[in-house]
Each structure stands twice: as C-alpha cells, then as structure tokens.
Coordinates of N, CA and C in Angstrom, one line a residue:
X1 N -30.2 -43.6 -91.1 CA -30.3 -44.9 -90.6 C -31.8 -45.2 -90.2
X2 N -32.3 -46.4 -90.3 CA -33.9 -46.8 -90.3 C -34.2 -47.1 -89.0
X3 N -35.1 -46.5 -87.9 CA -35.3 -46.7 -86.3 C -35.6 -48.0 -86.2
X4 N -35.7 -48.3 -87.6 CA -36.0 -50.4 -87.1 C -34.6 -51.1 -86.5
X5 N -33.9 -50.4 -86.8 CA -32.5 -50.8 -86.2 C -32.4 -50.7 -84.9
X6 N -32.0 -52.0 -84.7 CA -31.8 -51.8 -82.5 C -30.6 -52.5 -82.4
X7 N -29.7 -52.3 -81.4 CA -28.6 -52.7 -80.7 C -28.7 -53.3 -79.4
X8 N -27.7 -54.0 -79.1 CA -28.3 -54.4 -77.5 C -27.1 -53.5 -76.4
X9 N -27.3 -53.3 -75.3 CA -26.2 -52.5 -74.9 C -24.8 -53.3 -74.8
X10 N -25.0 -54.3 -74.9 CA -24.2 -55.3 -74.5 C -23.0 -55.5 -76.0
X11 N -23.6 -54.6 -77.0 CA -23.2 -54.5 -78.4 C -21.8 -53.9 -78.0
X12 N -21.8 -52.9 -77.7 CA -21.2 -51.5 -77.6 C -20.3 -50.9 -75.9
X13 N -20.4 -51.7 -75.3 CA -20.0 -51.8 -73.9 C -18.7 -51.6 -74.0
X14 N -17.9 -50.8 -73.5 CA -16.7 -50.4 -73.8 C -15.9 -50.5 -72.3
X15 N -15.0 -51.2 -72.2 CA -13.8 -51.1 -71.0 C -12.6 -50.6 -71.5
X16 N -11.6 -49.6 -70.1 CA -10.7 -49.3 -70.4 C -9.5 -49.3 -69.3
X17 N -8.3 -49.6 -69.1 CA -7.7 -49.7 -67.7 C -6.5 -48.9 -68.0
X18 N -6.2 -48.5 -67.3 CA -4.7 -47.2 -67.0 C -4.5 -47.3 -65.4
X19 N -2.9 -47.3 -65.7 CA -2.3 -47.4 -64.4 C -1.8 -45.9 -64.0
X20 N -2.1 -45.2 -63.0 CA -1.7 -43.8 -62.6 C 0.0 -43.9 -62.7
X21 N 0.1 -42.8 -63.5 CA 1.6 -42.7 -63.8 C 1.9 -41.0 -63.1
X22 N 2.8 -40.3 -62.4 CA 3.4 -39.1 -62.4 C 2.5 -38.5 -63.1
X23 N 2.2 -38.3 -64.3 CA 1.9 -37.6 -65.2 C 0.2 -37.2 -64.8
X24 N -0.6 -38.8 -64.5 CA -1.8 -38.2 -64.1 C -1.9 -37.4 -62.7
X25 N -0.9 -37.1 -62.3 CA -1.0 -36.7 -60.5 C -1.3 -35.1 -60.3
X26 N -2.2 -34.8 -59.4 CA -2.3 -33.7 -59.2 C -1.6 -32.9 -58.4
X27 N -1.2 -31.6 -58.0 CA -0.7 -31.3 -56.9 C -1.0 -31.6 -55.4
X28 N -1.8 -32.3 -55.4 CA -2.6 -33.2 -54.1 C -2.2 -34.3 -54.3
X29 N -1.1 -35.1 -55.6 CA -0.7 -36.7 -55.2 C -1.9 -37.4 -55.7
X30 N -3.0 -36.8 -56.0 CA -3.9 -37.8 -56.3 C -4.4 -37.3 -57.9
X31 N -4.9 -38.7 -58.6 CA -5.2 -38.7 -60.3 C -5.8 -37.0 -60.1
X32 N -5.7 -36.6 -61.3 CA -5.9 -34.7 -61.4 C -7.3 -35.2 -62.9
X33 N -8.1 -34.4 -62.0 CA -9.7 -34.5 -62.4 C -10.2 -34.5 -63.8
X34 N -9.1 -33.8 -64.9 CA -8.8 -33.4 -65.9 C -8.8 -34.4 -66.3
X35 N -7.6 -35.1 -66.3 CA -7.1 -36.4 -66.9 C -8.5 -37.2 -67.2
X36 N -9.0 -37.8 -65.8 CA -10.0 -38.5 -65.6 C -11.0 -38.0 -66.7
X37 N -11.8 -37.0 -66.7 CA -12.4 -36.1 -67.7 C -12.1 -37.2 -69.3
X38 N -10.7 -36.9 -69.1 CA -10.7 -37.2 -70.8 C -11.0 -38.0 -71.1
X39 N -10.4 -39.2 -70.2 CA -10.5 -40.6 -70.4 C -11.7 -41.1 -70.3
X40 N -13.0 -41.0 -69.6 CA -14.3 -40.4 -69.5 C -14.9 -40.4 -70.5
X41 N -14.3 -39.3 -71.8 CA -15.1 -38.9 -73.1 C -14.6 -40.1 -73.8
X42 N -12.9 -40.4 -73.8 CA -12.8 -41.3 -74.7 C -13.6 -42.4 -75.0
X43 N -13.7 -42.7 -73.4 CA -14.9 -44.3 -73.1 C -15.8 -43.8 -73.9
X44 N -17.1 -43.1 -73.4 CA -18.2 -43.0 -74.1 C -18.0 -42.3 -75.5
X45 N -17.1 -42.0 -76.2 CA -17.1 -41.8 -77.6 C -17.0 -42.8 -78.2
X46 N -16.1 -43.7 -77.6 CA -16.0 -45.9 -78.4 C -17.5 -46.3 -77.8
X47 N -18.0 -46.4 -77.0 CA -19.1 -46.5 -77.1 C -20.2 -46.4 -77.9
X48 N -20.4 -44.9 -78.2 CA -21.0 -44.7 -78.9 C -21.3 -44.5 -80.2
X49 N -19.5 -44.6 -80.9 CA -19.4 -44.8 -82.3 C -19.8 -46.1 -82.8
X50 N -18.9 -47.5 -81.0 CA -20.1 -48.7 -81.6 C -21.4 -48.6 -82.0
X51 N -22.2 -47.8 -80.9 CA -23.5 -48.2 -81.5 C -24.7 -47.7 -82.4
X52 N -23.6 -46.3 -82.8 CA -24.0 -45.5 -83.8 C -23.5 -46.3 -85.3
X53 N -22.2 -46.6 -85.2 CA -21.5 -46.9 -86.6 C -20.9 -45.8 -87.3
X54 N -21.4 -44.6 -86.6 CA -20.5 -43.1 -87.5 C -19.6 -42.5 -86.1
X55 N -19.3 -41.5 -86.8 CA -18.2 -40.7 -85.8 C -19.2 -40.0 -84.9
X56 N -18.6 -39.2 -83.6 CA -19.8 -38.8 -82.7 C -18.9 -37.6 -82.2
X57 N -19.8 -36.7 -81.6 CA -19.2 -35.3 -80.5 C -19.8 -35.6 -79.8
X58 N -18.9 -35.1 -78.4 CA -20.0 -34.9 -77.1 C -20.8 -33.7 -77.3
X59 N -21.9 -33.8 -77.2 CA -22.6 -32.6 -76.7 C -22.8 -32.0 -75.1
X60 N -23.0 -33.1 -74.4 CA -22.8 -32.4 -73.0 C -22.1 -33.4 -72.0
X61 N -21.8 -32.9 -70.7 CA -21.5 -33.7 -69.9 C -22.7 -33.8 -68.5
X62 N -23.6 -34.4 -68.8 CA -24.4 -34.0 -67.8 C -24.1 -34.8 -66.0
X63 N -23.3 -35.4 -65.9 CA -23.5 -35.6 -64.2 C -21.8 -36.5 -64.6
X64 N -21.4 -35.5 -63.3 CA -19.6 -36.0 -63.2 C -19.5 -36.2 -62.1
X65 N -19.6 -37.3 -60.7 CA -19.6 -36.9 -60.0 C -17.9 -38.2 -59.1
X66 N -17.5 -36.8 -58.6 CA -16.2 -37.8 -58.1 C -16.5 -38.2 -56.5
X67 N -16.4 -39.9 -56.5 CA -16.9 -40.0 -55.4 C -15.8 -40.5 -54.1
X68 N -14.1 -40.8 -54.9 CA -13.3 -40.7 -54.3 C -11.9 -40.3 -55.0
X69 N -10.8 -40.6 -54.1 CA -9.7 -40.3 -54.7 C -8.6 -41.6 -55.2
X70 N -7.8 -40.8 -56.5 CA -6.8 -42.2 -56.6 C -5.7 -41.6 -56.5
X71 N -4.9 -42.6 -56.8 CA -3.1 -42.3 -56.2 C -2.5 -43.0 -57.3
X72 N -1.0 -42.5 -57.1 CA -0.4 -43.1 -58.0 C 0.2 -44.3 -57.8
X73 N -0.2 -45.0 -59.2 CA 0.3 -47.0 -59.0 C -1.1 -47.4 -59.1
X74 N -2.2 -46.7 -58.8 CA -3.2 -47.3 -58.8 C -3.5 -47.8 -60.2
X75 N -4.6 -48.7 -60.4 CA -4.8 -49.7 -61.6 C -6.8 -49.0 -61.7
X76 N -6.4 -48.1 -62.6 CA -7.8 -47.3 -62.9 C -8.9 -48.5 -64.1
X77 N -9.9 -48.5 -63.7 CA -10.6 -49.3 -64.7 C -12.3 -48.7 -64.9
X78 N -12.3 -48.0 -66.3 CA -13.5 -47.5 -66.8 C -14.2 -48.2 -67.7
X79 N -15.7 -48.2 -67.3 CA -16.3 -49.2 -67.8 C -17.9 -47.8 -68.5
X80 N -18.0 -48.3 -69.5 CA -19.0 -47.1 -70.1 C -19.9 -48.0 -71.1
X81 N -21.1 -47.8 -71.2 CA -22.3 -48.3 -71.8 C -23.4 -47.4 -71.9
X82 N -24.2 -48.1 -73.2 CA -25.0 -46.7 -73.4 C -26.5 -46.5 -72.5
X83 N -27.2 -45.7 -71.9 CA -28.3 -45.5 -71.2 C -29.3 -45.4 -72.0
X84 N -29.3 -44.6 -73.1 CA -30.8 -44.1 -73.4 C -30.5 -43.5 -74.8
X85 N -31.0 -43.5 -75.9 CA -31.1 -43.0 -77.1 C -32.3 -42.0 -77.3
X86 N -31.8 -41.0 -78.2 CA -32.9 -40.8 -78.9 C -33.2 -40.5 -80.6
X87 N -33.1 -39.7 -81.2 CA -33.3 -40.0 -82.5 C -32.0 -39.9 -83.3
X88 N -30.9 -38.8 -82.8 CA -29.4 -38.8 -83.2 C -28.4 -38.5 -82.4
X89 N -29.0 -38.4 -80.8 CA -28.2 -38.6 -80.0 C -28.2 -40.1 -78.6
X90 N -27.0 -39.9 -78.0 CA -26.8 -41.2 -77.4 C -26.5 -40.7 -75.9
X91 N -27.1 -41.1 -74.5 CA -26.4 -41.3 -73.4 C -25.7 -42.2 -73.1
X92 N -24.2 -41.7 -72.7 CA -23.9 -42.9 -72.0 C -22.9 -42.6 -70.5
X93 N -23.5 -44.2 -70.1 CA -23.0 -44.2 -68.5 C -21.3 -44.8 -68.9
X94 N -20.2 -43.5 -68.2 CA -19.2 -44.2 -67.5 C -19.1 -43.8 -66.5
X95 N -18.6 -45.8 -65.8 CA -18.3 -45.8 -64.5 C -16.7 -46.2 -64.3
X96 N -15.9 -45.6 -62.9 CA -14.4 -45.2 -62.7 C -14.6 -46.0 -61.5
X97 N -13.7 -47.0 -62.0 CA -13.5 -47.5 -60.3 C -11.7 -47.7 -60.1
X98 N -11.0 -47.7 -59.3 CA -10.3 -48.0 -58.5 C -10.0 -49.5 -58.6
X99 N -9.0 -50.3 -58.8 CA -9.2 -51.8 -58.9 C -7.7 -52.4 -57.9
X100 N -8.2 -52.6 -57.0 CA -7.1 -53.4 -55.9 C -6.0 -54.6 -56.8
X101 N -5.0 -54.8 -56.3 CA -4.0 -55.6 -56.8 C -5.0 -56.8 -56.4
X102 N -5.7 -57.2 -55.8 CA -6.5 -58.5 -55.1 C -8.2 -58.3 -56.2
X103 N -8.0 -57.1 -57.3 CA -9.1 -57.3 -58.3 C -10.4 -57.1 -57.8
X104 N -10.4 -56.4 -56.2 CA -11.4 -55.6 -55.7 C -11.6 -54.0 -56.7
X105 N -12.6 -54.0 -57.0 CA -12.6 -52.5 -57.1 C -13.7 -51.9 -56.3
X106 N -13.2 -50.4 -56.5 CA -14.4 -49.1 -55.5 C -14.7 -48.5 -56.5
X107 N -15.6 -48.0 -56.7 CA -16.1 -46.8 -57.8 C -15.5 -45.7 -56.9
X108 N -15.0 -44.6 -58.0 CA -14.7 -43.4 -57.9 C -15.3 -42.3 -58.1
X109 N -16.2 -42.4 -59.8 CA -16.2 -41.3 -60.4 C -17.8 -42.5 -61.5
X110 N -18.2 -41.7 -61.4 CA -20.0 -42.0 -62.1 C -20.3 -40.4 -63.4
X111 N -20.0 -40.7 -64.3 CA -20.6 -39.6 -65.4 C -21.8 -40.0 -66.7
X112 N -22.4 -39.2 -66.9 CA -23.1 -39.4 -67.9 C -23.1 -38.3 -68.6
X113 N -22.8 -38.8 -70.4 CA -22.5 -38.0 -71.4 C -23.2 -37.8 -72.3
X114 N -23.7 -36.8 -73.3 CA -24.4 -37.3 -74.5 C -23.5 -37.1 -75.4
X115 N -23.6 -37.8 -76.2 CA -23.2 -37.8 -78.0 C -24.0 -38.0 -79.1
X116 N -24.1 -37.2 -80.0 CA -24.4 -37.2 -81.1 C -23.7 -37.9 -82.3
X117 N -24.3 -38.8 -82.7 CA -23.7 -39.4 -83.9 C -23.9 -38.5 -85.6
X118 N -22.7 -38.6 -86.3 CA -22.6 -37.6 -87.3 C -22.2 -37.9 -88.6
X119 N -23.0 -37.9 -89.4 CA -22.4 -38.1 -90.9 C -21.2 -37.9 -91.6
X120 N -20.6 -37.7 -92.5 CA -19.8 -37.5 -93.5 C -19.6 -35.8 -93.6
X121 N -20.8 -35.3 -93.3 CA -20.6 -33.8 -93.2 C -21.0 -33.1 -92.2
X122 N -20.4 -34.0 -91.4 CA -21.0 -33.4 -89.5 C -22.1 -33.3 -89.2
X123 N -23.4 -33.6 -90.0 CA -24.4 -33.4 -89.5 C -25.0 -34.4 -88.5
X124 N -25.7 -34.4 -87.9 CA -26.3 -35.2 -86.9 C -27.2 -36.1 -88.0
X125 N -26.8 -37.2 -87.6 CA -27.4 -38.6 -88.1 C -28.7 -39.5 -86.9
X126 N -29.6 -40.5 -87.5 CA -30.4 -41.7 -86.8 C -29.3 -42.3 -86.2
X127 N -29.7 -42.4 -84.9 CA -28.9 -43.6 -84.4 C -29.5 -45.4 -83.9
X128 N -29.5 -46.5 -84.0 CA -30.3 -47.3 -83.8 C -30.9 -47.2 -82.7
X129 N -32.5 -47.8 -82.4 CA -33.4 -48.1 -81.4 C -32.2 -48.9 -80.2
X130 N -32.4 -49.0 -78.7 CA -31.8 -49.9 -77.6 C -32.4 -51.0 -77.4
X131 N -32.6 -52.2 -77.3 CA -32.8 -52.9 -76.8 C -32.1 -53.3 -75.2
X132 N -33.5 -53.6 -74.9 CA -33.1 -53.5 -73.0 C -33.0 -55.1 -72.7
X133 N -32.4 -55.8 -72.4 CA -32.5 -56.8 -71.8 C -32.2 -57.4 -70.2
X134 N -32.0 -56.4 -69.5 CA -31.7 -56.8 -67.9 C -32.3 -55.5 -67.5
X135 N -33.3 -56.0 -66.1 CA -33.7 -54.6 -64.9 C -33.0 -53.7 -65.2
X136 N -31.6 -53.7 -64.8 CA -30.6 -52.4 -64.5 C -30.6 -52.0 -66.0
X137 N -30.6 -52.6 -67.1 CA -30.7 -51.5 -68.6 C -31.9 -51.3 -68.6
X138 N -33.2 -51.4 -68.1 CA -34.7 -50.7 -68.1 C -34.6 -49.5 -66.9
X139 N -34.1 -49.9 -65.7 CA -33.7 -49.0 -64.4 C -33.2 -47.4 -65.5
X140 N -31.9 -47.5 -65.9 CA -30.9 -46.9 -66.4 C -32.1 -46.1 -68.0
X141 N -32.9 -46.7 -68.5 CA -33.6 -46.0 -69.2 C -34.4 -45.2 -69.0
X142 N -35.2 -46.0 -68.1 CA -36.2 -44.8 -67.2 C -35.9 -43.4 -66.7
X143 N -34.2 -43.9 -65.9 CA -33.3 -42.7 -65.9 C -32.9 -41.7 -66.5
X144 N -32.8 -42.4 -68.0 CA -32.4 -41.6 -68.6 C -33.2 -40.7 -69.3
X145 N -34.7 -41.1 -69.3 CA -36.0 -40.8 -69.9 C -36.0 -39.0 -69.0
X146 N -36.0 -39.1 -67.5 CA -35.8 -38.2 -66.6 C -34.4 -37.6 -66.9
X147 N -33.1 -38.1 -66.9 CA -32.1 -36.7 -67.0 C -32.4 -36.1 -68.6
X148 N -33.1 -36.7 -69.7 CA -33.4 -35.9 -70.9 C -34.1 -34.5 -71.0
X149 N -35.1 -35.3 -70.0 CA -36.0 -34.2 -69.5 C -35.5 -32.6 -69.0
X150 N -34.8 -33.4 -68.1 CA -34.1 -31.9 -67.3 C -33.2 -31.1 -67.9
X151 N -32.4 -32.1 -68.7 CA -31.3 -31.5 -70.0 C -32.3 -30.4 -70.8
X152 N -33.2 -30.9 -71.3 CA -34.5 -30.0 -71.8 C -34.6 -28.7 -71.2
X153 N -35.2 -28.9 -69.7 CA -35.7 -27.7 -69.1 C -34.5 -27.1 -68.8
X154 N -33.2 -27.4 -68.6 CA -32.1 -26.2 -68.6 C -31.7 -25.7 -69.8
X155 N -31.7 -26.2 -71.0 CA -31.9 -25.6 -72.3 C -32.6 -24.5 -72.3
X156 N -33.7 -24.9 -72.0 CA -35.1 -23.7 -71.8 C -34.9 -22.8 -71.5
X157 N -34.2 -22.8 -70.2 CA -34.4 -21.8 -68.9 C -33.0 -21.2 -69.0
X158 N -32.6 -22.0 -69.9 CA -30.6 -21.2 -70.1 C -29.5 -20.9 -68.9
X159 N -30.0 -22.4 -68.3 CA -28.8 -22.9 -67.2 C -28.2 -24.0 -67.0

C-alpha cells in the first residue's frame, strides 16, 4: 500500500458493549481479567483491520492496566482507536469503562496493543499514514512516538 494513504482515526474507531453474564465472573464475583483481555484484542483487531484494509495479529500487548472492578449485570462498554502507526504496524488505544443504568460510565481498564497488518501470505504489509485532527489524537501520538521507543529498547535489552 502507497504511504500517500492516510486515514483519519475517526475512520476506524471501534465500540463494543457486553453485559457481565455468570460466565464472565471470576472466583472474586467480579468480570475475570481473561475475559476482559479478549475482548480487548477483539476491539483493537476491528480497528485495525479498519484502517489497514487487510487482516492483522497482535504483536504485543504493551500497557493493560486494570483500574477497577466489575460485577455481574454490569453493562461493559469498550471503546478502541488507533494511536500511532508505523510502516506495517498499528497502535491502538482500548479504553473499558463500566456504564451506569443512568449512562454514567467509569473507566476500568486502559490498554495499548500493537498489530500488524498482513497480506494474503501473512506477511506484514504498508499500512496507511494517520491523520491527526484533535489535541487528544496529536497528545496520543506523541505518546505513542515514546511507548515505540521503549517497545524498541526492551527488544534490545530482551525484557
């Protein structure tokens, strides 16, 4: 694909809602971290197949961080968009919130993933340039410019 190609994040923005059933419950009564996980990758895989146009793997999970708990009945709502590109792979932010019957929500759970976009024979493909149009998508780049970085130096250093 030609780097003249750009997307806006607003292209590829992906929401998702699940209601805690039994099934997601941990031995603690509350959603089991696992679950959350998946549903996580799911988001930023539709994400980023949007804004690749090919199929994708995660390559890493770089920051999962749970910042509270849910319960069962609760009304889960994940919201994932991309941060930062680079030539055949993609960051992206999902965010887990908690959403009140009154349509309050709390964030739970904040992750950032990368994916690689992939051809017809698995190989890693161009993915299009981002176009930034709001503070918080230039904020979130800059960001992402820094966790690349660090992704890098633990490559390096083999941690």
């Amino acid at each position: 694909m030609d780097k003249l190609v750009y997307k806006k994040v607003s292209d590829s923005k992906t929401e998702q809602i699940q209601i805690l059933m039994p099934e997601h419950i941990n031995g603690f009564n509350r959603l089991f971290g696992g679950k959350l996980m998946e549903w996580i990758d799911v988001v930023a895989a539709v994400v980023a197949r949007r804004h690749s146009n090919h199929n994708v793997t995660t390559a890493s999970v770089d920051n999962l961080q749970f910042k509270s708990a849910a319960y069962i009945n609760s009304t889960i709502f994940l919201s994932g968009q991309v941060t930062y590109v680079g030539k055949t792979s993609m960051e992206v932010r999902v965010t887990t919130y908690v959403e009140n019957l009154n349509g309050i929500r709390q964030m739970i759970n904040r992750a950032y993933l990368v994916l690689v976009a992939l051809d017809d024979n698995d190989n890693p493909v161009h993915v299009p340039g981002l176009v930034l149009e709001t503070d918080e998508e230039r904020l979130e780049w800059e960001a992402g410019e820094k966790r690349r970085e660090l992704r890098k130096q633990r490559r390096l250093g083999a941690y």
